[in-house]
XYZ file of C-alpha atoms in Angstrom:
431
model
C -29.345 7.532 104.569
C -29.133 8.425 101.012
C -26.313 8.812 99.043
C -26.073 12.853 98.065
C -23.435 12.371 94.976
C -22.488 9.341 93.055
C -18.954 9.227 91.526
C -17.082 7.235 88.898
C -13.371 7.131 88.323
C -11.689 5.663 85.591
C -8.202 5.492 84.491
C -6.002 4.834 81.144
C -2.828 3.935 80.632
C -1.181 7.020 78.435
C 2.517 5.595 77.981
C 2.056 5.638 74.250
C 0.938 9.620 74.982
C -2.231 8.951 72.650
C -4.261 10.881 75.077
C -2.734 15.095 74.396
C -2.142 14.777 78.486
C 1.448 15.210 79.991
C 1.176 12.203 82.166
C 1.345 8.176 82.022
C -1.848 7.814 83.601
C -5.413 9.548 83.028
C -8.164 9.819 85.187
C -10.856 10.796 84.632
C -14.042 11.144 87.144
C -17.434 12.075 86.958
C -19.693 13.486 89.964
C -23.671 13.148 89.528
C -25.305 15.230 92.165
C -29.294 14.511 93.365
C -30.293 17.694 91.235
C -28.815 15.677 88.053
C -25.679 18.099 87.820
C -22.618 16.404 86.503
C -19.127 17.160 87.425
C -16.090 15.912 85.081
C -12.535 16.221 86.115
C -9.318 15.051 84.259
C -6.198 14.622 86.411
C -8.520 16.372 89.506
C -9.182 18.978 87.545
C -12.649 20.088 86.808
C -13.430 20.501 83.091
C -16.398 20.292 80.885
C -17.641 17.358 79.283
C -17.182 18.860 75.661
C -13.596 19.028 76.101
C -13.639 15.451 77.841
C -14.907 14.321 74.769
C -12.596 16.017 72.651
C -9.699 14.929 74.536
C -10.943 11.300 74.303
C -11.717 11.523 70.710
C -8.064 12.092 70.000
C -7.266 9.153 71.167
C -10.024 7.174 69.307
C -12.111 6.618 72.088
C -15.725 7.643 71.603
C -18.937 7.129 73.057
C -20.105 5.794 69.789
C -17.326 3.345 69.339
C -17.552 -0.459 69.868
C -15.104 -0.604 72.787
C -17.766 1.632 74.873
C -21.128 -0.427 75.981
C -23.608 2.646 77.117
C -25.648 1.823 79.884
C -28.576 -0.570 79.066
C -26.984 -2.067 76.134
C -26.668 -5.550 77.869
C -30.422 -5.175 78.419
C -31.363 -4.432 75.254
C -29.012 -7.238 73.359
C -30.828 -9.585 75.501
C -33.954 -8.303 74.315
C -33.914 -7.545 70.299
C -34.295 -10.481 67.892
C -31.624 -12.595 66.495
C -31.354 -10.647 62.870
C -31.011 -7.183 64.460
C -28.452 -8.638 66.830
C -26.693 -9.805 63.824
C -26.796 -6.354 62.051
C -25.522 -4.493 65.215
C -22.619 -6.915 65.476
C -21.935 -6.150 61.479
C -22.228 -2.627 62.236
C -19.603 -3.062 65.284
C -17.217 -5.378 63.406
C -17.471 -3.127 60.447
C -18.342 -6.095 58.196
C -21.210 -3.801 56.552
C -18.893 -1.213 55.545
C -16.218 -3.689 53.827
C -19.547 -5.405 51.954
C -20.505 -2.024 51.024
C -17.034 -1.172 49.885
C -16.867 -5.115 48.451
C -19.734 -4.122 46.234
C -18.427 -0.958 44.803
C -15.306 -2.564 44.102
C -17.022 -5.503 41.894
C -19.311 -2.783 40.320
C -16.448 -0.932 39.439
C -14.414 -4.360 38.387
C -17.170 -5.013 35.921
C -17.423 -1.457 34.402
C -14.085 -1.990 34.056
C -14.311 -5.427 32.502
C -16.928 -3.999 30.157
C -14.533 -1.170 29.344
C -12.384 -3.881 28.459
C -14.397 -5.722 26.048
C -15.628 -2.349 24.356
C -11.612 -1.468 23.842
C -10.918 -5.116 22.704
C -13.801 -5.165 20.014
C -12.541 -1.632 18.769
C -9.213 -2.367 18.747
C -10.169 -5.384 16.488
C -12.146 -3.187 14.182
C -9.379 -0.687 14.221
C -6.812 -3.638 13.340
C -9.233 -5.005 10.650
C -9.469 -2.019 8.986
C -5.415 -1.638 9.536
C -5.128 -4.929 7.879
C -7.283 -3.789 4.917
C -5.291 -0.533 4.410
C -2.329 -2.506 4.453
C -3.519 -5.060 1.928
C -4.764 -2.401 -0.479
C -1.130 -0.829 -0.146
C 0.907 -3.740 -0.856
C -1.541 -4.104 -3.908
C -0.758 -0.513 -4.824
C 2.837 -1.143 -4.700
C 2.555 -4.297 -6.789
C 0.816 -2.776 -9.140
C 3.184 0.025 -9.606
C 6.110 -2.288 -9.728
C 4.272 -4.210 -12.543
C 3.856 -0.910 -14.453
C 7.401 -0.228 -14.241
C 8.452 -3.485 -15.346
C 5.943 -3.492 -18.408
C 7.075 0.289 -19.616
C 10.927 -1.449 -19.358
C 10.349 -4.317 -21.247
C 7.956 -2.425 -23.706
C 11.175 0.217 -23.856
C 13.391 -2.503 -24.491
C 11.144 -4.015 -27.458
C 11.149 -0.641 -29.202
C 14.926 -0.051 -28.434
C 15.531 -3.456 -30.245
C 13.306 -2.878 -32.859
C 14.582 0.423 -33.772
C 18.179 -1.082 -33.652
C 17.146 -3.969 -36.161
C 15.540 -1.070 -38.204
C 18.268 0.772 -38.231
C 20.394 -2.336 -39.355
C 17.957 -2.966 -42.338
C 18.207 0.517 -43.414
C 22.222 0.428 -43.068
C 22.102 -3.110 -45.568
C 19.665 -1.596 -47.629
C 21.634 1.667 -47.967
C 24.769 -0.668 -48.919
C 22.243 -2.173 -51.659
C 21.523 1.228 -53.213
C 25.121 2.108 -53.363
C 25.907 -1.001 -55.157
C 22.993 -0.781 -57.210
C 24.709 2.706 -58.150
C 27.776 1.681 -59.005
C 26.396 -1.031 -61.705
C 24.551 2.013 -62.899
C 27.561 4.359 -63.273
C 28.924 1.137 -64.865
C 26.337 0.755 -67.396
C 26.760 4.761 -68.064
C 30.361 4.044 -69.173
C 29.496 1.118 -71.106
C 27.126 3.163 -72.761
C 29.814 5.768 -73.594
C 31.874 2.769 -75.061
C 28.588 1.754 -77.390
C 28.415 5.363 -78.563
C 32.460 5.487 -79.851
C 31.783 2.057 -81.370
C 28.364 3.326 -82.902
C 30.558 6.063 -84.331
C 33.043 3.705 -85.730
C 30.467 1.771 -87.201
C 28.596 4.616 -88.957
C 32.078 5.543 -90.455
C 32.556 2.437 -91.804
C 28.990 1.634 -93.009
C 29.259 5.215 -94.954
C 32.723 3.935 -96.468
C 31.351 0.405 -97.512
C 28.115 2.249 -98.964
C 30.317 4.522 -101.257
C 32.169 0.947 -102.215
C 29.075 -1.062 -102.378
C 27.520 1.532 -104.948
C 30.611 1.239 -107.310
C 30.285 -2.553 -107.028
C 26.915 -2.250 -108.761
C 23.888 -3.970 -108.631
C 24.639 -7.319 -108.327
C 25.050 -7.111 -104.463
C 21.844 -5.149 -104.500
C 19.500 -8.534 -104.057
C 22.014 -9.882 -101.414
C 21.770 -6.692 -99.274
C 17.968 -6.371 -99.572
C 17.778 -10.424 -98.565
C 19.804 -9.542 -95.542
C 18.118 -6.480 -94.815
C 14.938 -8.556 -94.663
C 16.569 -10.712 -92.665
C 17.445 -7.904 -90.427
C 14.457 -6.485 -90.181
C 12.839 -9.659 -89.050
C 15.234 -9.723 -86.374
C 14.795 -6.495 -85.829
C 10.661 -7.264 -85.296
C 11.874 -9.582 -82.792
C 14.103 -7.168 -81.251
C 11.071 -4.483 -80.991
C 8.705 -6.839 -79.784
C 11.190 -7.683 -76.821
C 11.786 -4.280 -76.379
C 7.917 -3.440 -76.057
C 7.803 -5.891 -73.410
C 10.841 -4.755 -71.762
C 9.425 -1.043 -71.877
C 5.870 -2.578 -70.246
C 7.743 -4.071 -67.536
C 10.262 -0.751 -66.802
C 7.082 1.354 -67.212
C 5.375 -1.125 -64.423
C 8.118 -0.947 -62.545
C 8.758 2.876 -62.533
C 5.059 2.795 -61.499
C 5.713 0.748 -58.732
C 8.846 2.806 -57.190
C 7.080 6.424 -57.777
C 7.705 7.247 -54.053
C 11.268 6.887 -54.507
C 11.854 9.294 -57.665
C 14.615 10.519 -56.198
C 16.462 7.099 -55.565
C 15.607 6.094 -59.124
C 16.159 9.343 -61.175
C 19.459 8.005 -62.338
C 17.949 4.534 -63.165
C 15.422 6.375 -65.244
C 17.722 8.456 -67.191
C 19.182 5.294 -67.988
C 16.397 3.709 -68.844
C 15.787 6.952 -71.385
C 19.644 6.234 -72.969
C 19.057 2.899 -73.559
C 15.910 3.486 -75.114
C 17.946 5.842 -77.603
C 20.360 3.412 -77.596
C 18.481 0.878 -78.803
C 16.749 3.331 -81.768
C 20.454 3.815 -82.900
C 20.750 0.205 -82.889
C 17.303 -0.058 -85.134
C 18.939 2.208 -87.780
C 22.431 0.350 -87.684
C 20.361 -3.081 -88.147
C 18.242 -1.654 -91.642
C 22.031 -1.166 -92.717
C 24.408 -3.223 -91.204
C 23.689 -7.468 -91.062
C 27.221 -8.424 -90.266
C 27.201 -6.121 -86.874
C 23.354 -6.812 -85.838
C 24.421 -10.302 -84.092
C 26.818 -8.582 -81.895
C 25.025 -5.636 -81.136
C 21.929 -8.129 -80.559
C 23.919 -9.926 -77.661
C 25.687 -6.811 -76.499
C 21.764 -5.350 -76.136
C 20.320 -8.859 -74.818
C 23.355 -8.927 -72.183
C 22.417 -5.169 -71.623
C 18.851 -5.948 -70.894
C 19.401 -8.659 -68.661
C 21.744 -6.826 -66.645
C 18.878 -4.029 -66.710
C 16.200 -6.312 -65.545
C 18.535 -7.884 -62.895
C 19.262 -4.507 -61.454
C 15.347 -3.766 -61.778
C 14.712 -6.667 -60.093
C 17.134 -5.952 -57.411
C 15.615 -2.163 -57.146
C 12.410 -4.049 -56.425
C 13.548 -5.921 -54.277
C 15.035 -3.179 -52.136
C 12.043 -1.185 -52.995
C 9.958 -3.857 -50.998
C 12.136 -4.081 -48.365
C 12.163 -0.217 -48.042
C 8.718 0.009 -48.396
C 8.559 -2.955 -45.271
C 10.870 -1.140 -43.159
C 8.573 2.125 -43.592
C 5.678 0.177 -42.763
C 7.632 -1.058 -39.596
C 8.773 2.299 -38.751
C 5.023 3.427 -38.964
C 3.708 0.775 -36.832
C 6.551 1.574 -34.350
C 5.882 4.951 -34.242
C 2.271 3.978 -33.592
C 3.370 2.089 -30.896
C 5.462 4.715 -29.605
C 2.504 6.951 -29.812
C 0.305 4.519 -27.718
C 2.965 3.835 -25.464
C 3.404 7.514 -24.495
C -0.161 7.827 -24.041
C -0.339 4.688 -21.730
C 2.897 6.720 -19.815
C 0.722 9.333 -19.695
C -2.207 7.222 -18.327
C 0.624 5.334 -15.800
C 1.590 8.841 -14.683
C -1.726 10.225 -13.865
C -3.006 6.764 -12.515
C 0.174 6.847 -10.309
C -0.301 10.485 -9.351
C -3.542 9.326 -8.386
C -2.608 6.137 -6.427
C 0.272 8.196 -4.934
C -2.336 10.598 -3.349
C -4.600 7.682 -2.280
C -1.322 5.743 -0.646
C -0.592 9.073 0.936
C -4.149 9.737 2.487
C -4.295 6.028 3.506
C -1.015 6.091 5.432
C -2.041 9.668 6.605
C -5.424 6.817 7.995
C -3.027 4.047 9.165
C -0.610 6.725 11.499
C -4.052 7.961 12.933
C -5.642 4.179 13.312
C -2.256 3.620 14.767
C -2.234 6.332 17.209
C -5.994 5.407 18.083
C -4.698 2.141 18.628
C -1.860 3.309 20.825
C -4.025 5.526 22.884
C -6.544 2.375 23.474
C -3.895 0.314 24.304
C -2.686 2.901 26.627
C -6.350 3.194 27.757
C -6.445 -0.533 27.849
C -3.322 -0.860 30.203
C -4.608 1.629 32.298
C -7.993 -0.446 32.430
C -6.018 -3.313 33.036
C -3.688 -1.671 36.237
C -6.972 -0.586 37.527
C -8.353 -3.963 36.993
C -5.156 -5.577 39.355
C -5.546 -2.773 41.652
C -9.275 -3.700 42.389
C -8.177 -7.432 42.537
C -5.620 -6.736 44.851
C -7.864 -4.168 46.720
C -10.525 -7.152 46.540
C -8.307 -9.615 48.006
C -7.225 -7.754 50.846
C -10.817 -6.750 51.470
C -11.302 -10.392 51.344
C -8.601 -11.329 53.631
C -9.928 -8.098 55.989
C -13.500 -9.556 55.980
C -12.157 -13.010 56.804
C -10.430 -11.335 59.806
C -13.208 -9.318 60.487
C -15.518 -12.762 59.904
C -13.267 -14.953 62.672
C -13.071 -11.145 64.752
C -17.120 -11.328 64.327
C -17.411 -15.016 65.745
C -15.252 -14.037 68.918
C -17.866 -11.038 69.736
C -20.469 -13.183 68.760
C -19.600 -15.589 71.604
C -18.523 -12.765 73.826
C -22.115 -11.437 72.905
C -23.721 -14.544 73.794
C -22.126 -14.774 77.053
C -22.476 -11.332 77.586
C -26.337 -12.308 76.815
C -26.433 -15.385 79.537
C -24.460 -12.861 82.059
C -27.188 -9.995 81.382
C -30.157 -13.182 81.563
C -28.751 -14.106 84.672
C -28.497 -10.679 85.735
C -32.305 -9.558 84.566
C -33.127 -12.809 86.543
C -31.429 -11.677 89.371
C -33.077 -8.305 89.430
C -36.407 -9.436 88.965
C -35.556 -11.723 91.731
C -34.126 -8.674 94.001
C -37.319 -6.710 93.021
C -39.779 -9.357 94.208
C -37.762 -9.974 97.295
C -37.856 -5.693 97.918
C -41.917 -5.716 97.324
C -42.245 -8.567 99.664
């Protein structure tokens, strides 16, 4: 007689309380009746299949898990091809999942390496630009320093030239004072000569009255002496003309210094008057002509020397004035250069400020890129670590897979034996 009910009972050790039931042993049973109805019980209490599946799933037990072999699996494993069997084993062991994760990690690692190479390229470009900006900044600072040194040396040169010019002016002022002293001395000498002339004229009048009384005997001698005096006077007049021409030429040379030479010109006029008076005296007095001539020569020599000194001083003054003009022109040029330099410095300072701002921006970009690079390196290290962990897990899974393959091979052999036994049993039953 056929059985009315088929029953299967399975017990689980729940000492770790993984199954949410308050017993150390959990018993699950299934009864199948002829009409196909199934009754599920949990520790003797009737419960629905859905509830049992939920309770077991909380403990990680599922009908689709690798630790549950569904009915017909062994027969199907014996009949499928080795490739499909290998694929099933990979799915059971979890190697396929780790292969996918490994491929994803390698893809992310390649993307990270590409990002790192891109970032390194940008860093090299930015660093090159920063080096160029640093070189331009150093050249600008060197240019400013050289300009400052040039200005300082030019200022020192101008100061030295001004000091030399002042020293020469002081020297020429002393010379002018000395010449003025000589002029005053000549004026005093002129007054003395006027007094002597007055005395000579008085004596001449006295002698003339006496000579008229003496008679005509001495007239001839006087006429002879007058002739000699006239000849000497002619010679003296020639010398005076030459001296006058020389003085006139010197006066034209010193037209720009009329104020300083006014006293000397007055002296020349007085000397000319004195020369005319001496001419009249030479016409009448032969005895005094030699003395007067020597005195006049001495005065003329001293006057010539004075004019020579004045000419030399005038030439020095003219040179000093020319040098002052050159210094003034140099000063104007330096002021113009200084203005241009100030404008250039302002322009270059603005450019330096812009370059520094750009440098700061590039430095900020570099820091951001370095931070990104550091993050990418951290990600790379994490990916490498994760890849190593995946590799170790994969090795463990491969070892587990080999073990499962051996078990499956043994199960296949058992299934083959079972299949042969079933075939033999069916054959015998048919017989």
